[in-house]
Amino acid sequence: MLKFETGGCSSFVKDAEYKEYVGKALEALKVLENETGAGNDFLGWKHLPSLTLAGRLVDECEAVRKSWLTKGVDLVIVIGIGGSYLGAKCAVEALSHTFAKSLGGRKAAPEIVFAGNNLSEEYLCEVMDLAQQKNVACVVISKSGTTTEPAVAFRIVKQYIEQKYGKKEAAERIVAVTDAARGALKSLSTQEGYKTFVIEDNVGGRFSVLTPVGLLPIMLAGYDVKTMLKGALEMEQACARPSEDNPAVQYAAMRNLLYNKGKKVEILVSFQPKLQYLGEWWKQLYGESEGKDGKGIFPASVICTTDLHSMGQYIQDGERNLMETTVTVEKAQRSLVIESDEQNLDGLNFLAGKHVEECNKMAQLGTQLAHIDGGVPQMNVSVEKLDEYNLGALFYFFEKACGVSAYILGVNPFNQPGVEAYKKNMFALLEKPGYEEQTKAICARIK
Ligand code: PA5
């Protein structure tokens, strides 16, 4: 069971202040549960764990997995960006052996690579270099179907697959995850006969990891998405409780209280390198949901102890506008003991007989205490181990807390008007038809 703790904040906040914010969080929760707040047409994610476990989606994903295994597919290119990318990337990284590729991959699972999450020509060329050595299939994910980065990547991957296997076979090797009815990707899929999975209108990209957007690639990578949904379901229930022991209420309350005390930056910390992309997923979730109307906690992330040797100085001693939330994995799933050394030239014999993870745990505790002393309040989210169940719980917990937190802050968590600004400039600079006036204006500006 996921646990949330605020003990490392006690020297920064008074009990009465925290109680006041828990009250605000419970009010915000009521708005979210009653669906009366801003963006209430985007709340389809709230019941995804229970609804998906009761439905047929997992079986449909399994059918794709089996059919591609029968074809001998050993590389799946997953195309998508933002919410159509980060959840799957996070889960695949968190659950996979760090050196899976060099070790020959997982049994009965293709390698998963991601594309369409940038516009780097070099990156895409390298994806295509890999494709040439492999038996390839592709999942293209875009709710709108019009996002430039995935659309560019898909045009290239689609042409490659069609040339390599022929148009008929290509239609069996491409699956699209997109809007039910609208959008260019939907029309293209219908025309080409691709299998499609639907992203419901009422689920926004960054809340979509528990839809086919995340579940299909995670399943193709060989992981148990039913168990992931069960972990999420436990949090769907726990985070709906209108009570002070609701972990989403507690987290939303404490981070808003700290924000109002000048802690404008929240760092998501993990001492497990496999959780690097949990930080990336979380940053998008909170950054896009809360950073608007001139408000919002700035989300950052670090992996420790690695980043203690790069960011540690700042966190300990720089501007005092930071708070930290550590995602703790209680149990290591592997075992490695440090041996005694006769010469002891490195002076480490005091560690002999200890597990490496015990050192990691003491590093975590020591860091948290040092950061409290340095003025950085500490929140903690812990799970027993790193597996599908707990990852599902983490996804749902952070999503629900995000909705509650953004309502306390007074913003609409489910829109992202700021994302359009760069797109307008990019289209003007690339001379997209319809942007003639903007092209003239931007050219004059950069002359
Ligand atoms: O959270 C969001 O809505 C965004 O990050 C989108 O997921 C991202 O922009 C990709 O959009 P689309 O799936 O329409 O290509």
Coordinates of C-alpha atoms and ligand atoms in Angstrom, one line a residue:
M1 CA 0.0 0.0 0.0
L2 CA 1.4 3.4 -1.0
K3 CA 2.1 5.6 2.1
F4 CA 2.4 9.4 2.2
E5 CA 4.2 11.1 5.0
T6 CA 4.8 14.8 6.0
G7 CA 7.0 14.3 9.0
G8 CA 9.9 16.1 7.3
C9 CA 7.8 19.3 7.1
S10 CA 7.0 19.6 10.9
S11 CA 9.7 22.2 11.5
F12 CA 8.4 24.4 8.7
V13 CA 4.6 24.4 9.3
K14 CA 2.4 24.7 12.3
D15 CA -0.2 21.9 12.9
A16 CA -3.0 24.5 12.7
E17 CA -1.8 25.7 9.3
Y18 CA -1.7 22.2 8.0
K19 CA -5.2 21.5 9.3
E20 CA -6.4 24.6 7.5
Y21 CA -4.9 23.4 4.2
V22 CA -6.3 19.9 4.7
G23 CA -9.7 21.6 5.0
K24 CA -9.0 23.4 1.7
A25 CA -8.0 20.2 0.1
L26 CA -11.1 18.4 1.2
E27 CA -13.2 21.2 -0.3
A28 CA -11.2 20.9 -3.6
L29 CA -11.7 17.1 -3.5
K30 CA -15.5 17.6 -3.2
V31 CA -15.4 19.8 -6.3
L32 CA -13.4 17.1 -8.1
E33 CA -15.8 14.3 -7.0
N34 CA -18.9 16.3 -7.8
E35 CA -17.4 17.4 -11.1
T36 CA -18.4 21.0 -10.6
G37 CA -15.0 22.6 -11.1
A38 CA -13.1 24.1 -14.1
G39 CA -12.3 21.6 -16.8
N40 CA -15.0 19.2 -15.5
D41 CA -15.4 17.7 -19.0
F42 CA -11.9 16.2 -18.6
L43 CA -12.5 13.9 -15.6
G44 CA -12.7 10.5 -17.4
W45 CA -9.4 9.5 -15.9
K46 CA -10.9 9.3 -12.3
H47 CA -12.5 5.9 -12.8
L48 CA -10.2 4.4 -15.4
P49 CA -8.8 1.6 -13.1
S50 CA -12.2 0.2 -12.1
L51 CA -13.8 0.7 -15.6
T52 CA -10.8 -0.7 -17.5
L53 CA -10.5 -3.8 -15.2
A54 CA -14.2 -4.5 -15.9
G55 CA -13.9 -3.9 -19.7
R56 CA -12.3 -5.6 -22.7
L57 CA -9.4 -3.2 -23.4
V58 CA -6.7 -5.4 -21.8
D59 CA -7.8 -8.4 -24.0
E60 CA -7.7 -6.2 -27.1
C61 CA -4.1 -5.1 -26.3
E62 CA -3.2 -8.7 -25.7
A63 CA -4.5 -9.6 -29.1
V64 CA -2.1 -7.1 -30.7
R65 CA 0.8 -8.4 -28.6
K66 CA 0.1 -12.0 -29.7
S67 CA -0.4 -11.2 -33.4
W68 CA 2.9 -9.2 -33.5
L69 CA 4.8 -12.0 -31.6
T70 CA 3.5 -14.5 -34.2
K71 CA 4.9 -12.3 -37.0
G72 CA 8.3 -12.3 -35.1
V73 CA 8.2 -8.6 -34.4
D74 CA 11.3 -7.7 -32.3
L75 CA 11.1 -3.9 -32.5
V76 CA 8.1 -1.7 -31.7
I77 CA 8.4 2.0 -32.5
V78 CA 6.1 3.9 -30.2
I79 CA 5.4 7.4 -31.6
G80 CA 4.0 10.1 -29.3
I81 CA 4.9 13.2 -27.3
G82 CA 4.0 14.6 -23.9
G83 CA 1.1 12.7 -22.3
S84 CA 1.1 10.4 -25.3
Y85 CA 4.7 9.3 -24.5
L86 CA 5.9 9.9 -20.9
G87 CA 3.7 7.4 -19.0
A88 CA 4.7 4.4 -21.2
K89 CA 8.3 5.5 -21.2
C90 CA 8.3 5.8 -17.4
A91 CA 6.7 2.3 -16.9
V92 CA 9.0 0.6 -19.4
E93 CA 12.1 2.1 -17.8
A94 CA 10.9 1.4 -14.3
L95 CA 10.1 -2.2 -14.9
S96 CA 12.9 -3.2 -17.3
H97 CA 16.3 -4.5 -16.5
T98 CA 18.6 -1.5 -17.0
F99 CA 20.7 -3.5 -19.5
A100 CA 17.9 -5.5 -21.0
K101 CA 19.0 -4.7 -24.5
S102 CA 22.6 -5.9 -24.1
L103 CA 21.4 -9.0 -22.2
G104 CA 19.2 -10.0 -25.2
G105 CA 15.9 -8.5 -24.1
R106 CA 13.0 -10.0 -22.3
K107 CA 11.7 -13.4 -23.3
A108 CA 8.8 -13.1 -25.7
A109 CA 8.8 -9.3 -25.8
P110 CA 10.0 -7.0 -28.5
E111 CA 12.3 -4.0 -27.8
I112 CA 10.3 -0.8 -27.4
V113 CA 11.8 2.5 -28.7
F114 CA 10.1 5.8 -28.6
A115 CA 10.0 8.4 -31.4
G116 CA 8.1 11.5 -32.2
N117 CA 9.0 13.0 -28.9
N118 CA 11.4 15.5 -30.4
L119 CA 12.3 17.0 -33.9
S120 CA 15.9 15.9 -34.0
E121 CA 16.8 14.6 -37.4
E122 CA 19.8 12.7 -35.9
Y123 CA 17.5 10.9 -33.4
L124 CA 15.0 9.9 -36.0
C125 CA 17.8 8.7 -38.4
E126 CA 19.2 6.5 -35.6
V127 CA 15.7 5.0 -34.9
M128 CA 15.5 4.2 -38.6
D129 CA 19.1 2.7 -38.5
L130 CA 17.8 0.4 -35.8
A131 CA 14.6 -0.4 -37.7
Q132 CA 16.7 -1.7 -40.7
Q133 CA 18.1 -4.5 -38.5
K134 CA 14.8 -5.5 -37.1
N135 CA 11.3 -7.0 -37.6
V136 CA 9.3 -3.8 -37.1
A137 CA 5.8 -2.7 -35.9
C138 CA 4.6 0.7 -34.8
V139 CA 2.1 2.2 -32.4
V140 CA 1.3 5.8 -33.2
I141 CA -0.3 7.7 -30.4
S142 CA -1.8 11.2 -30.8
K143 CA -5.1 12.2 -29.3
S144 CA -5.4 15.3 -31.6
G145 CA -3.7 13.5 -34.5
T146 CA -2.2 16.9 -35.5
T147 CA 0.8 17.3 -33.2
T148 CA 3.8 18.0 -35.4
E149 CA 6.5 15.9 -33.7
P150 CA 4.7 12.6 -33.8
A151 CA 3.1 13.4 -37.2
V152 CA 6.6 13.9 -38.8
A153 CA 8.0 10.7 -37.2
F154 CA 4.9 8.7 -38.3
R155 CA 5.1 9.9 -41.9
I156 CA 8.7 8.5 -42.0
V157 CA 8.1 5.3 -40.1
K158 CA 4.9 4.6 -42.1
Q159 CA 6.7 5.0 -45.4
Y160 CA 9.5 2.7 -44.2
I161 CA 7.1 0.0 -43.0
E162 CA 5.1 0.1 -46.3
Q163 CA 8.3 -0.1 -48.4
K164 CA 9.6 -3.0 -46.4
Y165 CA 6.5 -5.1 -46.0
G166 CA 4.0 -3.8 -48.6
K167 CA 0.9 -1.8 -47.9
K168 CA -1.3 -4.7 -46.9
E169 CA 1.1 -6.1 -44.3
A170 CA 1.9 -2.6 -43.1
A171 CA -1.7 -2.2 -42.1
E172 CA -1.3 -5.2 -39.8
R173 CA 1.9 -3.7 -38.3
I174 CA 0.6 -0.3 -37.5
V175 CA -1.8 0.4 -34.7
A176 CA -3.1 3.9 -33.9
V177 CA -4.2 5.3 -30.5
T178 CA -6.3 8.4 -31.1
D179 CA -9.5 10.3 -30.7
A180 CA -12.7 8.3 -31.4
A181 CA -14.0 10.3 -34.4
R182 CA -12.1 13.5 -35.1
G183 CA -8.6 14.2 -36.2
A184 CA -6.2 13.4 -39.0
L185 CA -4.9 10.2 -37.5
K186 CA -8.4 8.8 -37.2
S187 CA -9.2 9.5 -40.8
L188 CA -5.9 8.1 -41.9
S189 CA -6.4 4.9 -39.9
T190 CA -9.8 4.4 -41.3
Q191 CA -8.5 4.9 -44.8
E192 CA -5.5 2.5 -44.3
G193 CA -7.4 -0.1 -42.3
Y194 CA -5.3 0.2 -39.1
K195 CA -6.5 -1.2 -35.8
T196 CA -7.3 1.7 -33.6
F197 CA -7.7 2.2 -29.9
V198 CA -9.7 5.2 -28.6
I199 CA -8.6 7.9 -26.2
E200 CA -11.8 9.1 -24.8
D201 CA -12.6 12.8 -25.2
N202 CA -12.8 13.3 -21.4
V203 CA -9.3 12.1 -20.7
G204 CA -6.5 14.7 -21.3
G205 CA -3.0 13.6 -22.5
R206 CA -1.1 13.8 -19.2
F207 CA -3.9 11.9 -17.4
S208 CA -3.9 9.1 -20.0
V209 CA -1.3 6.6 -18.8
L210 CA -4.0 4.1 -17.8
T211 CA -5.7 4.3 -21.2
P212 CA -4.4 2.4 -24.3
V213 CA -1.9 5.4 -24.6
G214 CA 0.1 3.8 -21.8
L215 CA -1.3 0.3 -21.4
L216 CA -0.7 -0.9 -25.0
P217 CA 3.0 -0.1 -25.1
I218 CA 3.5 -1.3 -21.5
M219 CA 1.8 -4.6 -22.4
L220 CA 3.8 -4.9 -25.7
A221 CA 7.0 -4.5 -23.6
G222 CA 5.9 -7.7 -21.7
Y223 CA 4.4 -6.2 -18.5
D224 CA 1.3 -7.1 -16.6
V225 CA -1.1 -4.2 -17.0
K226 CA -3.9 -5.8 -15.1
T227 CA -1.8 -5.8 -12.0
M228 CA -0.9 -2.2 -12.7
L229 CA -4.6 -1.3 -12.9
K230 CA -5.2 -3.2 -9.6
G231 CA -2.6 -1.0 -7.9
A232 CA -4.3 2.1 -9.4
L233 CA -7.7 0.8 -8.3
E234 CA -6.5 0.7 -4.7
M235 CA -5.6 4.4 -5.0
E236 CA -8.8 5.1 -6.9
Q237 CA -10.6 4.0 -3.7
A238 CA -8.2 5.5 -1.1
C239 CA -8.0 8.9 -2.9
A240 CA -11.7 9.3 -3.1
R241 CA -12.3 9.2 0.6
P242 CA -13.5 12.5 2.0
S243 CA -11.3 12.2 5.0
E244 CA -8.0 13.5 6.4
D245 CA -6.3 10.2 5.8
N246 CA -6.8 10.5 2.1
P247 CA -3.1 10.6 0.8
A248 CA -4.0 12.8 -2.2
V249 CA -5.6 15.3 0.1
Q250 CA -2.6 15.3 2.4
Y251 CA -0.1 15.8 -0.4
A252 CA -2.1 18.5 -2.1
A253 CA -2.6 20.3 1.2
M254 CA 1.0 20.2 2.3
R255 CA 2.5 21.3 -1.1
N256 CA 0.1 24.2 -1.3
L257 CA 0.8 25.3 2.3
L258 CA 4.6 25.2 1.6
Y259 CA 4.1 27.1 -1.7
N260 CA 2.3 29.8 0.2
K261 CA 5.2 30.0 2.5
G262 CA 7.6 30.7 -0.3
K263 CA 8.6 27.2 -1.4
K264 CA 8.0 27.8 -5.1
V265 CA 9.9 24.8 -6.5
E266 CA 9.2 21.2 -5.7
I267 CA 11.8 18.6 -6.5
L268 CA 10.7 15.0 -7.0
V269 CA 13.5 12.8 -5.6
S270 CA 14.2 9.1 -6.1
F271 CA 17.2 7.0 -5.0
Q272 CA 16.3 4.5 -7.8
P273 CA 17.7 5.4 -11.2
K274 CA 14.9 3.4 -12.8
L275 CA 12.5 6.0 -11.6
Q276 CA 14.1 8.8 -13.6
Y277 CA 11.2 8.9 -16.0
L278 CA 8.7 8.9 -13.2
G279 CA 10.2 12.4 -12.5
E280 CA 9.7 13.3 -16.2
W281 CA 6.1 12.1 -16.2
W282 CA 5.3 13.9 -12.9
K283 CA 6.9 17.1 -14.2
Q284 CA 4.5 17.2 -17.2
L285 CA 1.5 16.3 -15.0
Y286 CA 2.1 19.0 -12.5
G287 CA 3.8 21.6 -14.8
E288 CA 1.1 21.6 -17.4
S289 CA -1.7 21.3 -14.9
E290 CA -0.7 24.0 -12.4
G291 CA 1.7 26.3 -14.3
K292 CA -0.8 28.9 -15.5
D293 CA -2.4 32.3 -14.8
G294 CA 1.0 33.4 -13.3
K295 CA 0.9 30.7 -10.6
G296 CA 2.1 27.2 -9.9
I297 CA 4.8 25.3 -8.1
F298 CA 7.8 24.7 -10.5
P299 CA 8.3 20.9 -10.8
A300 CA 11.9 19.6 -10.9
S301 CA 13.4 16.2 -10.4
V302 CA 16.6 14.6 -9.4
I303 CA 18.0 11.0 -9.1
C304 CA 20.1 10.4 -6.0
T305 CA 22.7 9.8 -5.0
T306 CA 23.8 10.6 -8.6
D307 CA 22.5 14.2 -8.6
L308 CA 23.8 14.9 -5.1
H309 CA 27.1 15.3 -6.9
S310 CA 25.7 17.9 -9.2
M311 CA 22.6 19.5 -7.7
G312 CA 23.3 18.6 -4.1
Q313 CA 25.1 21.9 -3.4
Y314 CA 22.2 24.0 -4.6
I315 CA 19.6 22.0 -2.8
Q316 CA 21.5 22.1 0.5
D317 CA 22.6 25.7 0.3
G318 CA 21.2 27.7 -2.7
E319 CA 18.0 29.9 -2.7
R320 CA 15.6 28.7 0.0
N321 CA 12.5 28.3 -2.2
L322 CA 12.6 24.5 -2.4
M323 CA 10.6 21.6 -1.1
E324 CA 11.2 18.0 -1.9
T325 CA 9.0 14.9 -2.3
T326 CA 10.9 11.6 -2.2
V327 CA 9.5 8.5 -3.9
T328 CA 10.9 5.7 -1.7
V329 CA 11.0 2.1 -2.8
E330 CA 11.2 0.1 0.5
K331 CA 12.5 -3.2 -0.7
A332 CA 15.2 -4.0 -3.2
Q333 CA 14.4 -6.9 -5.4
R334 CA 18.1 -7.9 -5.8
S335 CA 20.7 -8.7 -3.2
L336 CA 24.4 -7.6 -3.2
V337 CA 26.5 -7.6 -0.1
I338 CA 29.7 -5.6 0.3
E339 CA 32.6 -7.9 1.1
S340 CA 35.5 -7.3 3.5
D341 CA 38.9 -6.6 1.9
E342 CA 42.1 -7.7 3.6
Q343 CA 44.0 -4.6 2.7
N344 CA 41.2 -2.2 3.2
L345 CA 43.0 0.5 1.2
D346 CA 39.7 2.3 0.5
G347 CA 38.8 2.2 4.2
L348 CA 35.4 0.7 3.5
N349 CA 35.6 -2.4 5.7
F350 CA 33.1 -0.8 8.1
L351 CA 30.6 -1.5 5.4
A352 CA 31.5 -5.2 5.1
G353 CA 28.5 -7.5 5.4
K354 CA 26.1 -4.7 4.6
H355 CA 23.8 -4.7 1.5
V356 CA 24.4 -1.9 -1.0
E357 CA 20.8 -1.0 -0.6
E358 CA 21.4 -0.4 3.1
C359 CA 24.0 2.2 2.2
N360 CA 21.4 3.7 -0.3
K361 CA 18.8 3.9 2.5
M362 CA 21.3 5.6 4.9
A363 CA 22.2 8.0 2.1
Q364 CA 18.5 8.8 1.6
L365 CA 17.9 9.3 5.4
G366 CA 21.1 11.4 5.7
T367 CA 20.2 13.5 2.7
Q368 CA 16.7 14.1 4.0
L369 CA 17.9 15.2 7.5
A370 CA 20.6 17.4 5.9
H371 CA 18.1 19.0 3.6
I372 CA 15.7 19.7 6.6
D373 CA 18.6 21.3 8.4
G374 CA 19.3 23.3 5.2
G375 CA 15.7 24.6 5.0
V376 CA 14.1 22.2 2.5
P377 CA 10.9 20.6 3.8
Q378 CA 10.6 16.9 3.1
M379 CA 7.5 14.9 2.0
N380 CA 7.7 11.2 1.3
V381 CA 5.7 8.8 -0.8
S382 CA 6.7 5.2 -0.3
V383 CA 5.8 1.9 -2.0
E384 CA 6.9 -1.6 -1.0
K385 CA 8.7 -2.5 -4.2
L386 CA 9.1 -1.4 -7.8
D387 CA 6.6 -3.5 -9.8
E388 CA 3.5 -3.0 -11.9
Y389 CA 1.1 -2.9 -8.9
N390 CA 3.0 -0.1 -7.1
L391 CA 3.6 1.9 -10.3
G392 CA -0.1 1.8 -11.0
A393 CA -0.7 3.1 -7.5
L394 CA 1.9 5.9 -7.9
F395 CA 0.3 7.0 -11.3
Y396 CA -3.2 7.3 -9.9
F397 CA -2.1 8.9 -6.6
F398 CA -0.2 11.6 -8.3
E399 CA -3.0 12.2 -10.8
K400 CA -5.7 12.6 -8.1
A401 CA -3.5 14.8 -5.9
C402 CA -2.8 16.9 -9.0
G403 CA -6.5 17.6 -9.6
V404 CA -7.0 18.5 -5.9
S405 CA -3.9 20.6 -5.7
A406 CA -4.7 22.6 -8.8
Y407 CA -8.2 23.4 -7.5
I408 CA -6.6 24.6 -4.2
L409 CA -4.3 26.8 -6.3
G410 CA -7.3 28.1 -8.2
V411 CA -6.4 27.0 -11.7
N412 CA -8.0 24.7 -14.3
P413 CA -5.9 21.6 -14.1
F414 CA -7.1 20.2 -17.4
N415 CA -6.1 22.8 -20.0
Q416 CA -2.7 23.8 -21.4
P417 CA -3.2 27.1 -23.3
G418 CA 0.5 28.0 -22.9
V419 CA 1.7 25.1 -25.0
E420 CA 0.3 26.8 -28.1
A421 CA 2.7 29.7 -28.1
Y422 CA 5.7 27.9 -29.5
K423 CA 3.6 26.0 -32.0
K424 CA 2.3 29.3 -33.5
N425 CA 5.8 30.6 -33.9
M426 CA 7.2 27.4 -35.3
F427 CA 4.4 27.2 -37.9
A428 CA 4.9 30.8 -38.9
L429 CA 8.7 30.2 -39.3
L430 CA 8.0 27.0 -41.3
E431 CA 5.6 29.0 -43.5
K432 CA 2.6 26.8 -42.8
P433 CA -0.4 27.8 -45.1
G434 CA -2.8 30.0 -43.2
Y435 CA 0.1 31.6 -41.2
E436 CA 1.1 34.2 -43.8
E437 CA 0.5 37.2 -41.5
Q438 CA 2.4 35.6 -38.6
T439 CA 5.2 34.6 -40.9
K440 CA 5.6 38.3 -42.0
A441 CA 5.5 39.5 -38.4
I442 CA 8.0 36.9 -37.0
C443 CA 10.4 37.5 -39.9
A444 CA 10.3 41.2 -39.2
R445 CA 11.0 40.5 -35.5
I446 CA 14.1 38.3 -36.1
K447 CA 15.6 40.4 -38.9
Ligands
PA5_1 O1 -1.2 16.6 -21.7 C1 -1.4 16.9 -22.8 O2 -2.6 17.1 -23.2 C2 -0.3 17.1 -23.8 O3 1.0 16.9 -23.3 C3 -0.4 16.1 -25.0 O4 -0.4 14.8 -24.5 C4 0.7 16.3 -26.0 O5 0.7 17.6 -26.5 C5 0.4 15.4 -27.2 O6 -0.8 15.6 -27.8 P1 -1.5 14.6 -28.8 O7 -1.7 13.3 -28.1 O8 -2.8 15.3 -29.2 O9 -0.5 14.4 -29.9

